[in-house]
mmCIF file of C-alpha atoms in Angstrom:
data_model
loop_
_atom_site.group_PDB
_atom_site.id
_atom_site.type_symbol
_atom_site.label_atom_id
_atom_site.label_comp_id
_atom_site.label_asym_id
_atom_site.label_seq_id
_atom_site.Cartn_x
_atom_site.Cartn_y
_atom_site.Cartn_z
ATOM 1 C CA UNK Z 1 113.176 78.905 9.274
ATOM 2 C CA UNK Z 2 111.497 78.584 12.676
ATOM 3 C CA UNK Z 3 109.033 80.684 13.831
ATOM 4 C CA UNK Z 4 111.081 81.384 16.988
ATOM 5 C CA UNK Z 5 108.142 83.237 18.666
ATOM 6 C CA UNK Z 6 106.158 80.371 18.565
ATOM 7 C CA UNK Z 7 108.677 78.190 19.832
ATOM 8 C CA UNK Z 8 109.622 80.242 22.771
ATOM 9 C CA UNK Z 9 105.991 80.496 23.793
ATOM 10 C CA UNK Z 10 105.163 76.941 23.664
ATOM 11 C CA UNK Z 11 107.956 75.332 24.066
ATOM 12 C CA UNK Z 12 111.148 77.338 26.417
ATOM 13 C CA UNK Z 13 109.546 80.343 28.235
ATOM 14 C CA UNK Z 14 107.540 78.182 30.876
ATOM 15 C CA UNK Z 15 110.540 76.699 31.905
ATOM 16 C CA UNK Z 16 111.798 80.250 32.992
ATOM 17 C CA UNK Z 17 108.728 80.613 34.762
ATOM 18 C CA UNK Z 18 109.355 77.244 36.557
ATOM 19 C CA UNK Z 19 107.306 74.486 34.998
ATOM 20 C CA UNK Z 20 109.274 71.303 34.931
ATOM 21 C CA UNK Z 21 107.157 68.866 33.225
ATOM 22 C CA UNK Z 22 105.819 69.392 29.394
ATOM 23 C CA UNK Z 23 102.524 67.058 28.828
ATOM 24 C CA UNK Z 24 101.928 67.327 24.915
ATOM 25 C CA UNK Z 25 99.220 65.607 22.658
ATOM 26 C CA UNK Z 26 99.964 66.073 18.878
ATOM 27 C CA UNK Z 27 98.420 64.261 16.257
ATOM 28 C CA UNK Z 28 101.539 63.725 14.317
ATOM 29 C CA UNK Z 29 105.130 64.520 15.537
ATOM 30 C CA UNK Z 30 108.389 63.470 14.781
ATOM 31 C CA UNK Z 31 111.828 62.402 16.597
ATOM 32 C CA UNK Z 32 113.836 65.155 15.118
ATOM 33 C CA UNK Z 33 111.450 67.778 17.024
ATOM 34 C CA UNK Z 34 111.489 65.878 20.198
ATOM 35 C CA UNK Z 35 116.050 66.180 19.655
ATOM 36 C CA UNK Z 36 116.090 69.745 18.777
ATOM 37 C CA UNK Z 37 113.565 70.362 21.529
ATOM 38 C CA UNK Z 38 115.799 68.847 24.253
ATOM 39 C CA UNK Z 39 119.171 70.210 22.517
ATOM 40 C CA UNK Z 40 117.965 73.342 22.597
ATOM 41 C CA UNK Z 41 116.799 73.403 26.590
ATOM 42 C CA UNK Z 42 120.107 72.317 27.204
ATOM 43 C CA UNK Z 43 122.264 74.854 25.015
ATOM 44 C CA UNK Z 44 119.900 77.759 26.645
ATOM 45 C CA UNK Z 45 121.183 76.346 29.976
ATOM 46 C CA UNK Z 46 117.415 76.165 31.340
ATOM 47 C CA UNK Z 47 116.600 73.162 33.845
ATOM 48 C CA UNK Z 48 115.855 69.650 32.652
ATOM 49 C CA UNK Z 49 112.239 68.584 32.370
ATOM 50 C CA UNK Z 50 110.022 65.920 32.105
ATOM 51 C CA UNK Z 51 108.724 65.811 28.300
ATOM 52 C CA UNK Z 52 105.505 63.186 27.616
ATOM 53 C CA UNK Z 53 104.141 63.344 24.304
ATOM 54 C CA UNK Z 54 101.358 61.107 23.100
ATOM 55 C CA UNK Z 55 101.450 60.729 18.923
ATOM 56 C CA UNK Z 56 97.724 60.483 18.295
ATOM 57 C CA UNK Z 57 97.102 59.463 14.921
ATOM 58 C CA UNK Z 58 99.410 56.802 14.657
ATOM 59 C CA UNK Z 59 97.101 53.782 15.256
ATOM 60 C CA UNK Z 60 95.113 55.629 11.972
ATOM 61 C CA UNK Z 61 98.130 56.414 9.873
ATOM 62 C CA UNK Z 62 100.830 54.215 11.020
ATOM 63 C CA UNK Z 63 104.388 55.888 11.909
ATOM 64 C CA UNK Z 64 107.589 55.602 9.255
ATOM 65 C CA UNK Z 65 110.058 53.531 10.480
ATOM 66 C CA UNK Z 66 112.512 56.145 11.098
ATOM 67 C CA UNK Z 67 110.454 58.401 13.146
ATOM 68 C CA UNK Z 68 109.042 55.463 15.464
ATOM 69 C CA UNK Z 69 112.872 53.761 15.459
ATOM 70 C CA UNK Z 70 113.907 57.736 16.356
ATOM 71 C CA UNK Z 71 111.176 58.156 19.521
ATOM 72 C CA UNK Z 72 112.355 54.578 20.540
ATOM 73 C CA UNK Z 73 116.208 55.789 21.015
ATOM 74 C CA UNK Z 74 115.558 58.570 22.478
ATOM 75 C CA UNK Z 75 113.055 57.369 24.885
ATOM 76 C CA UNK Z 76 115.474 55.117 26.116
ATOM 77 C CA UNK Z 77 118.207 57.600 26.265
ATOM 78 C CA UNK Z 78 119.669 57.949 29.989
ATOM 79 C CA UNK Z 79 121.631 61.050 29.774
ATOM 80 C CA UNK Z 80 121.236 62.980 33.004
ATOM 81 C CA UNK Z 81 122.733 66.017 30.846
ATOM 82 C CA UNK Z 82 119.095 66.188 28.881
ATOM 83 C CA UNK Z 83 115.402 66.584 29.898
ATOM 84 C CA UNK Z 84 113.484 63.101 30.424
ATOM 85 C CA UNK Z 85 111.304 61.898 27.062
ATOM 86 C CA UNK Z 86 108.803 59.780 27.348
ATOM 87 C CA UNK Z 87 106.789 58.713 23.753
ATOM 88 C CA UNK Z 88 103.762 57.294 23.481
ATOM 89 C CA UNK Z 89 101.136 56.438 20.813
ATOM 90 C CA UNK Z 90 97.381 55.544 21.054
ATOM 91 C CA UNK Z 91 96.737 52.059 20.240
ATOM 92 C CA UNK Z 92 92.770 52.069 20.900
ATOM 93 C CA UNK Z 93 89.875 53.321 20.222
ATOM 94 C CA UNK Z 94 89.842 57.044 17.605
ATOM 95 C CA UNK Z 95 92.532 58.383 16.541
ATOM 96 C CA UNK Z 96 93.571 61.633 17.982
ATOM 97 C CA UNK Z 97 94.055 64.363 16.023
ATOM 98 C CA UNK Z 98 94.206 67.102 19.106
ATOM 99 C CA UNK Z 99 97.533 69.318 19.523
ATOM 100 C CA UNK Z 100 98.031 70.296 23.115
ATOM 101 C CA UNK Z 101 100.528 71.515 25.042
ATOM 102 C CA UNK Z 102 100.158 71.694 28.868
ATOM 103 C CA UNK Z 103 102.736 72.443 31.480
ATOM 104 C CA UNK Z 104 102.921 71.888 34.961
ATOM 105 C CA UNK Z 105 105.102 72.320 37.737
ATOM 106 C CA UNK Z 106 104.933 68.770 39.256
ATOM 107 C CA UNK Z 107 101.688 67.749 39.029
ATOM 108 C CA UNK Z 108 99.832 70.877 38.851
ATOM 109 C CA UNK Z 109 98.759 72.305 35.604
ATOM 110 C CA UNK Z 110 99.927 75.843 35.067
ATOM 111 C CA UNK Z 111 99.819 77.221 31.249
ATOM 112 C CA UNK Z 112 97.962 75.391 28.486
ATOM 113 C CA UNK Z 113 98.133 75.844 24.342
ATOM 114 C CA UNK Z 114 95.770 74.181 21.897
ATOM 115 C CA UNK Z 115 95.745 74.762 18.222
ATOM 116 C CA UNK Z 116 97.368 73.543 15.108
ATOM 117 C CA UNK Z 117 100.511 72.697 15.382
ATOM 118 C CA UNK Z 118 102.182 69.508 15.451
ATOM 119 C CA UNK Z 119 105.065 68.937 17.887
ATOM 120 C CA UNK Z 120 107.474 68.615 14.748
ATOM 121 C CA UNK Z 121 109.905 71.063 12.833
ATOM 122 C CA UNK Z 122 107.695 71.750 10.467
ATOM 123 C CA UNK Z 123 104.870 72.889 12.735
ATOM 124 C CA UNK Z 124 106.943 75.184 14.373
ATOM 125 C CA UNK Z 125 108.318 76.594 11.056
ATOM 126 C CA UNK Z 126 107.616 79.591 9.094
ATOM 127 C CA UNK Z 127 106.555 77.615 6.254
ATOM 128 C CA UNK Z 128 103.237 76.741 8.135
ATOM 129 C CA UNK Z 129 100.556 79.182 9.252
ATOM 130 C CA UNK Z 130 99.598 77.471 12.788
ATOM 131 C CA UNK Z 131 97.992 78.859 15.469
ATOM 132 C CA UNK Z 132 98.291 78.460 19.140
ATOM 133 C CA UNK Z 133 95.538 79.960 21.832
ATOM 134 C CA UNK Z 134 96.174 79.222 25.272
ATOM 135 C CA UNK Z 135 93.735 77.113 27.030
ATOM 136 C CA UNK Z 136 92.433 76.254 30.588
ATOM 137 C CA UNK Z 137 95.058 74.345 32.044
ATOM 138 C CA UNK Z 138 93.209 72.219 33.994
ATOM 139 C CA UNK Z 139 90.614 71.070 31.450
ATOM 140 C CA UNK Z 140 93.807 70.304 29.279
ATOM 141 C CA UNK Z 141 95.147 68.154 31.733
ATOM 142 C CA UNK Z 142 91.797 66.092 32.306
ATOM 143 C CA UNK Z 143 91.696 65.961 28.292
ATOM 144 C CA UNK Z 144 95.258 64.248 28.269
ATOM 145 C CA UNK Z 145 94.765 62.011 31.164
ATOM 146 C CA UNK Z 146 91.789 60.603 29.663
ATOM 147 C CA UNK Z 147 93.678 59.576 26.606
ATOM 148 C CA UNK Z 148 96.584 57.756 28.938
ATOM 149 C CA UNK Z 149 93.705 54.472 28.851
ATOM 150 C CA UNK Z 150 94.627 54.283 24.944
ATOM 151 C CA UNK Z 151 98.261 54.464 24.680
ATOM 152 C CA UNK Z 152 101.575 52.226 24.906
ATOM 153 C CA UNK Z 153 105.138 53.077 24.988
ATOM 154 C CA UNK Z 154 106.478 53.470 21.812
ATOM 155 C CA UNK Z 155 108.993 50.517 23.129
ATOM 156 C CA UNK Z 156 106.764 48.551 24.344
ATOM 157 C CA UNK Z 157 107.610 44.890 23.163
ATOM 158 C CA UNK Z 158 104.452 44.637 21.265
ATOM 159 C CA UNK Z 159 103.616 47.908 20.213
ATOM 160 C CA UNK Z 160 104.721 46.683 16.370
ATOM 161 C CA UNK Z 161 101.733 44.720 16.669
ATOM 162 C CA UNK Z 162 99.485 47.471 16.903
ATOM 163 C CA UNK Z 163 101.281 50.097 15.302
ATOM 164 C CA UNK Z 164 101.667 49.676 11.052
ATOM 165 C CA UNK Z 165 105.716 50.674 9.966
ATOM 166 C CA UNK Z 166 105.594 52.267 6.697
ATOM 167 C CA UNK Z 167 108.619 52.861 4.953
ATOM 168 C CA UNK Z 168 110.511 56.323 5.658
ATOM 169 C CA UNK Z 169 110.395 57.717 2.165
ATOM 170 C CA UNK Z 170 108.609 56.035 -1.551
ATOM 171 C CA UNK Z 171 112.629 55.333 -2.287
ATOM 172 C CA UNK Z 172 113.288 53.393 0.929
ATOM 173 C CA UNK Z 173 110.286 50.985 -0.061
ATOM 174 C CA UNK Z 174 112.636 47.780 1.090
ATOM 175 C CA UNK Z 175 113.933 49.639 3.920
ATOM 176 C CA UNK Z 176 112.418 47.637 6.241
ATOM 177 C CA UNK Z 177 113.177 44.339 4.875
ATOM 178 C CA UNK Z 178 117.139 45.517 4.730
ATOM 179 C CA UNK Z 179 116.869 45.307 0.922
ATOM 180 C CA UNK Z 180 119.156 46.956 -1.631
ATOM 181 C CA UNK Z 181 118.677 50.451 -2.336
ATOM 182 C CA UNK Z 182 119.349 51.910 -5.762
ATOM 183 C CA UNK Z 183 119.413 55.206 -6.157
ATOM 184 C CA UNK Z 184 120.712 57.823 -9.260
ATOM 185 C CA UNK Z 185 121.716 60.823 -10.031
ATOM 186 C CA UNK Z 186 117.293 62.148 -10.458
ATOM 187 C CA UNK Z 187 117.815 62.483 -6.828
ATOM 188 C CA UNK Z 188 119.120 65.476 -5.483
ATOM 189 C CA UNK Z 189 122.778 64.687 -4.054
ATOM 190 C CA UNK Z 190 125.985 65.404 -2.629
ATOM 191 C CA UNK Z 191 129.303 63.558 -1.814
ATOM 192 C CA UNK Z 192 131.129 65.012 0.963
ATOM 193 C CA UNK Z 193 135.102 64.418 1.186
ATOM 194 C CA UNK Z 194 136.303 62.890 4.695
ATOM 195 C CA UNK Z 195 139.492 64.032 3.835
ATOM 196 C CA UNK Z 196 141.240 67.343 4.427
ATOM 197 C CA UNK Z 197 141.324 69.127 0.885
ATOM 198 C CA UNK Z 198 144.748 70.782 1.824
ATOM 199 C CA UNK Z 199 146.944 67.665 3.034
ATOM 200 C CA UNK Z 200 144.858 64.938 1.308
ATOM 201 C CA UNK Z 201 144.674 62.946 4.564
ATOM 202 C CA UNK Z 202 142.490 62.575 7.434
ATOM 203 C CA UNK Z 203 141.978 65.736 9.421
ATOM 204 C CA UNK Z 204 144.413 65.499 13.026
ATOM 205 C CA UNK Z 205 142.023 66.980 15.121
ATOM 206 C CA UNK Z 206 138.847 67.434 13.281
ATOM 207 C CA UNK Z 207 136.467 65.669 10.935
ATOM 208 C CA UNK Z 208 136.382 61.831 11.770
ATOM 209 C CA UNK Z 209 139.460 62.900 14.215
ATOM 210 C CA UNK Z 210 137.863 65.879 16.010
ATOM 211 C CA UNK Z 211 137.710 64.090 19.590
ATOM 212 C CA UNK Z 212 141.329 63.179 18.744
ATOM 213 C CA UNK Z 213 142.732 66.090 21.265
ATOM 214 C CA UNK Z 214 143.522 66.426 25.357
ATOM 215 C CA UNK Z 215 140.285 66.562 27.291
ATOM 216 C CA UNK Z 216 137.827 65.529 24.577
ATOM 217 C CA UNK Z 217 136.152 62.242 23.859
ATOM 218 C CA UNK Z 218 138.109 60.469 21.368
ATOM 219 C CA UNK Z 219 135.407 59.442 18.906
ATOM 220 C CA UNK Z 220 133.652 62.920 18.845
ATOM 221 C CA UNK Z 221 133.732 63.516 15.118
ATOM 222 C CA UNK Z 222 132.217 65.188 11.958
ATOM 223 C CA UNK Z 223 131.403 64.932 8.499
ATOM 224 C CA UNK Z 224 133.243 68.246 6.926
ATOM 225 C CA UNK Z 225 130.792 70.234 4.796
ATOM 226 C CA UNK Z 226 132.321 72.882 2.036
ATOM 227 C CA UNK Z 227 130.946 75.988 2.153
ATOM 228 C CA UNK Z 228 130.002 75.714 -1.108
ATOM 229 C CA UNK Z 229 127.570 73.060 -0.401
ATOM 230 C CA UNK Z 230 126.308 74.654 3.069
ATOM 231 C CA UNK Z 231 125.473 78.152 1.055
ATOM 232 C CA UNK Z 232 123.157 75.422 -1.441
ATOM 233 C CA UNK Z 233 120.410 74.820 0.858
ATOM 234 C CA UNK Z 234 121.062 71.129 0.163
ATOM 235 C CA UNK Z 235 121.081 70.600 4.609
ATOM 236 C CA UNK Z 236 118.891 71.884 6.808
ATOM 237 C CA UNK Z 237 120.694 75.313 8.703
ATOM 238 C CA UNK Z 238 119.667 77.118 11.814
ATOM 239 C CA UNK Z 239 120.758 73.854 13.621
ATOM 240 C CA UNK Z 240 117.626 72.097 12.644
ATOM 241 C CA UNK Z 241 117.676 67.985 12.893
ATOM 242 C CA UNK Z 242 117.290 65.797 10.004
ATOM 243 C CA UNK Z 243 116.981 62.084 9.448
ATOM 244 C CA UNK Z 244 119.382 60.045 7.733
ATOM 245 C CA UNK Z 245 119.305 56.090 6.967
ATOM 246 C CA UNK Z 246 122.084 54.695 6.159
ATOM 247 C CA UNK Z 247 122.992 52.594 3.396
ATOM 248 C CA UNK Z 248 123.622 49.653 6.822
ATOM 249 C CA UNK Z 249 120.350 50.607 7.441
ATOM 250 C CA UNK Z 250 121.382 52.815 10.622
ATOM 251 C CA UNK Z 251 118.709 55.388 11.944
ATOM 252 C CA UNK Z 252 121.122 58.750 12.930
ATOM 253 C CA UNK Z 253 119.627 62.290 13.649
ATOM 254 C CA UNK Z 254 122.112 64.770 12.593
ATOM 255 C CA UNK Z 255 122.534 68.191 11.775
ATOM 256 C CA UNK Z 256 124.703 70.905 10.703
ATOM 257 C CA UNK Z 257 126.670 73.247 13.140
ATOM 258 C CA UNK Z 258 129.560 75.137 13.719
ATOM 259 C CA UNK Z 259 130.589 78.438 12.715
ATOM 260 C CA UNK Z 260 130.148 78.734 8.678
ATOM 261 C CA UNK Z 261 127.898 75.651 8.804
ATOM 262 C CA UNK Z 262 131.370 73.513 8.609
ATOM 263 C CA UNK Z 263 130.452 70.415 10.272
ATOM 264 C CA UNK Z 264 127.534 67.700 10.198
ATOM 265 C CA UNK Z 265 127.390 65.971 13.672
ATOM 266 C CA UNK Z 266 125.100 64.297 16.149
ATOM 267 C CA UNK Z 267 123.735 66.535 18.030
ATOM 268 C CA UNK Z 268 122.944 64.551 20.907
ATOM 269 C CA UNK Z 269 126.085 62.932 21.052
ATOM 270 C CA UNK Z 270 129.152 63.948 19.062
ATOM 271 C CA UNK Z 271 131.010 60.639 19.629
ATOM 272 C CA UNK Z 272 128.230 58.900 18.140
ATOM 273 C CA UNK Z 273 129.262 59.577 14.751
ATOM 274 C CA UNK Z 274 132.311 58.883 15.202
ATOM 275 C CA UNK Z 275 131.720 55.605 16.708
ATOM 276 C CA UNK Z 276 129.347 54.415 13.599
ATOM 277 C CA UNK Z 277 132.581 55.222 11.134
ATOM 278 C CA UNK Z 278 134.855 53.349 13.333
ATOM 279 C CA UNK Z 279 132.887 50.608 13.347
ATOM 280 C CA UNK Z 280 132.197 50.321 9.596
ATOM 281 C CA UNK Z 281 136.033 50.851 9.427
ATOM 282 C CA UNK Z 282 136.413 48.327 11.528
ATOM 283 C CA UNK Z 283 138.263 49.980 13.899
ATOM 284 C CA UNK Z 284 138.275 50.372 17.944
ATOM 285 C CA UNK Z 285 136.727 52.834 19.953
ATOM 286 C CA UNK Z 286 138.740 56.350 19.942
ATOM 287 C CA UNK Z 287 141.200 54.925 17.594
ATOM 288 C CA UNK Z 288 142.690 57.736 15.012
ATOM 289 C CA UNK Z 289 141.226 57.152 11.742
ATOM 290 C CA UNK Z 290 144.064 57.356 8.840
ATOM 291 C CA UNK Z 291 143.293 57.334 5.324
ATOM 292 C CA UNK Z 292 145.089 54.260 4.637
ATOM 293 C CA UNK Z 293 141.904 53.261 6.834
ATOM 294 C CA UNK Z 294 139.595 54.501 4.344
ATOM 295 C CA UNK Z 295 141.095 53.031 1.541
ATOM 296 C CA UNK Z 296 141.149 50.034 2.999
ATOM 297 C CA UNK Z 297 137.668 49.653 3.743
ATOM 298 C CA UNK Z 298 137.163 50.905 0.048
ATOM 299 C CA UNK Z 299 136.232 54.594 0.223
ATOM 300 C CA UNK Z 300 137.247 58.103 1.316
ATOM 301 C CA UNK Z 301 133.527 59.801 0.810
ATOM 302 C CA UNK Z 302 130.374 59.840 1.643
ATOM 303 C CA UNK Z 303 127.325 60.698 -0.054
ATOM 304 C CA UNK Z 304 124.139 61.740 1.193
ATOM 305 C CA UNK Z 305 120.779 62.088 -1.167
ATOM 306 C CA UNK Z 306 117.577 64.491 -0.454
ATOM 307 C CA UNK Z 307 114.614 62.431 0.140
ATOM 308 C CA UNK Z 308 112.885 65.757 1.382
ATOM 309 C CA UNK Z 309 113.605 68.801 3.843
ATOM 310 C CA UNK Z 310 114.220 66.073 6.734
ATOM 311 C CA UNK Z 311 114.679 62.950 5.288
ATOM 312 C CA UNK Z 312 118.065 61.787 3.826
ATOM 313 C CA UNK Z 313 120.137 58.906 2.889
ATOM 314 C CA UNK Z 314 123.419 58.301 3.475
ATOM 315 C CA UNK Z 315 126.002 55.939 1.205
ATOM 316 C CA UNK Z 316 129.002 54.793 2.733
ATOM 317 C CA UNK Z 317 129.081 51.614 1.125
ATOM 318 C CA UNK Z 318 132.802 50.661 -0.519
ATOM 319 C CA UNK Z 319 133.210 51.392 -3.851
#
């Protein structure tokens, strides 16, 4: 669960009090914080912002491929509809294991936090005991703008020279090379239906078909997700993003929504989901996905295995 006070004191409540731009320096951090984090601004209906993070400890650590292939997509995401993300990692010098959040409105430094907490899901969770203590704001903002020397964009065309990709998870160890992954029933699983239990076809207008309606996007879709299986604790709730790889070695954040935690979508996009079946379906853009579809390409599931609280891997390969 998240430690909602901590969130709204770092992350939302300036915002109501007018800052506009979010400097943070985090030693570690992950993509899936940075999505929820700009979901959640806009589904509060507060003003977009300018979000710059610097990842400190990469140059030390190295970043999993996921996480850097996650900051690199939505770094170069244009959608006026969310805040502006900007990701970068230090590349010289030490490491960095400082967290610090400082606000500003424009350029001046208004409300400062420094403690333990990583800009990640985790950090902000009640499974951790962090502590944030604000901080003077100015000093803060000296602090980061003497790092800014060290650092390169995270898609900066050589940063994969400086920066060491590890593999997402011990399992994925061939990830990166686009090897074969084997997997078996020791880890944790579940195969989700993309049918409709009732009719034994695809869903008309929801599931892969849920854009398939007047005045929607036609490729909006989800992954249906029994009740069952969303009462398990298998998936993240509370809306929280995970990380999934893909058996076509795919990056996706997704997470679970709706009312009765009924859906799995992308929470930044709801048609891109839908788009990633079509195309392994072989199908157009907004085209209405049949079964006969399904069973053509060789399978009418999906199944996804639990790497760890944020880390999964999803199998849509034919059968």
């Amino acid at each position: 669960m998240f430690n909602q006070d901590l969130i709204n004191r770092i992350l939302i409540e300036p915002i109501r009090k007018g800052a506009n731009r979010l400097l943070i320096v985090s030693g570690y951090a992950s993509h899936t914080m940075a999505s929820w984090h700009l979901k959640r601004i806009k589904e509060l209906g507060l003003p977009t912002i300018d979000i710059e993070l610097i990842v400190g400890m990469a140059l030390y650590d190295g970043l999993k491929e996921d996480i850097h292939q996650g900051f690199k997509d939505i770094h170069e995401n244009n959608d006026d509809i969310y805040s502006n993300f900007q990701c970068q990692y230090i590349i010289e010098h030490a490491p960095v294991h400082s967290k610090i959040y400082i606000w500003l409105d424009n350029d001046l430094p208004i409300e400062a936090y420094t403690g333990s907490a990583n800009y990640s899901q985790a950090g902000f969770s009640l499974g951790r005991r962090e502590y944030m203590t604000p901080c003077e704001p100015y000093l803060a903002f000296q602090y980061y703008n003497g790092l800014i020397c060290d650092v390169m964009f995270c898609n900066h065309n050589e940063i994969e020279d400086y920066i060491m990709l590890r593999a997402s998870h011990p399992v994925l160890e061939n990830e990166i090379e686009n090897s074969a992954i084997i997997f078996d029933d020791s880890i944790e699983n579940v195969t989700l239906s993309l049918l409709d239990s009732k009719t034994g076809e695809t869903h008309r207008h929801s599931g892969l078909n849920w854009g398939q309606r007047n005045g929607r996007e036609p490729n909006q879709a989800y992954i249906p997700v029994p009740s069952r299986i969303a009462r398990s604790g298998f998936f993240p709730l509370e809306k929280r993003h995970f990380s999934v790889l893909t058996d076509d070695h795919k990056n996706l954040v997704l997470r679970v929504q709706q009312q009765g935690d009924k859906a799995i979508t992308t929470p930044m996009n709801n048609s891109l989901i839908g788009e990633y079946f079509r195309n392994r379906l072989g199908l157009n853009n907004g085209q209405f996905v049949t079964r006969q579809h399904l069973e053509d390409y060789g399978r009418t599931d999906v199944t996804f295995y639990k790497l760890d609280e944020e880390q999964f891997y999803m199998d849509f390969s034919p059968h």
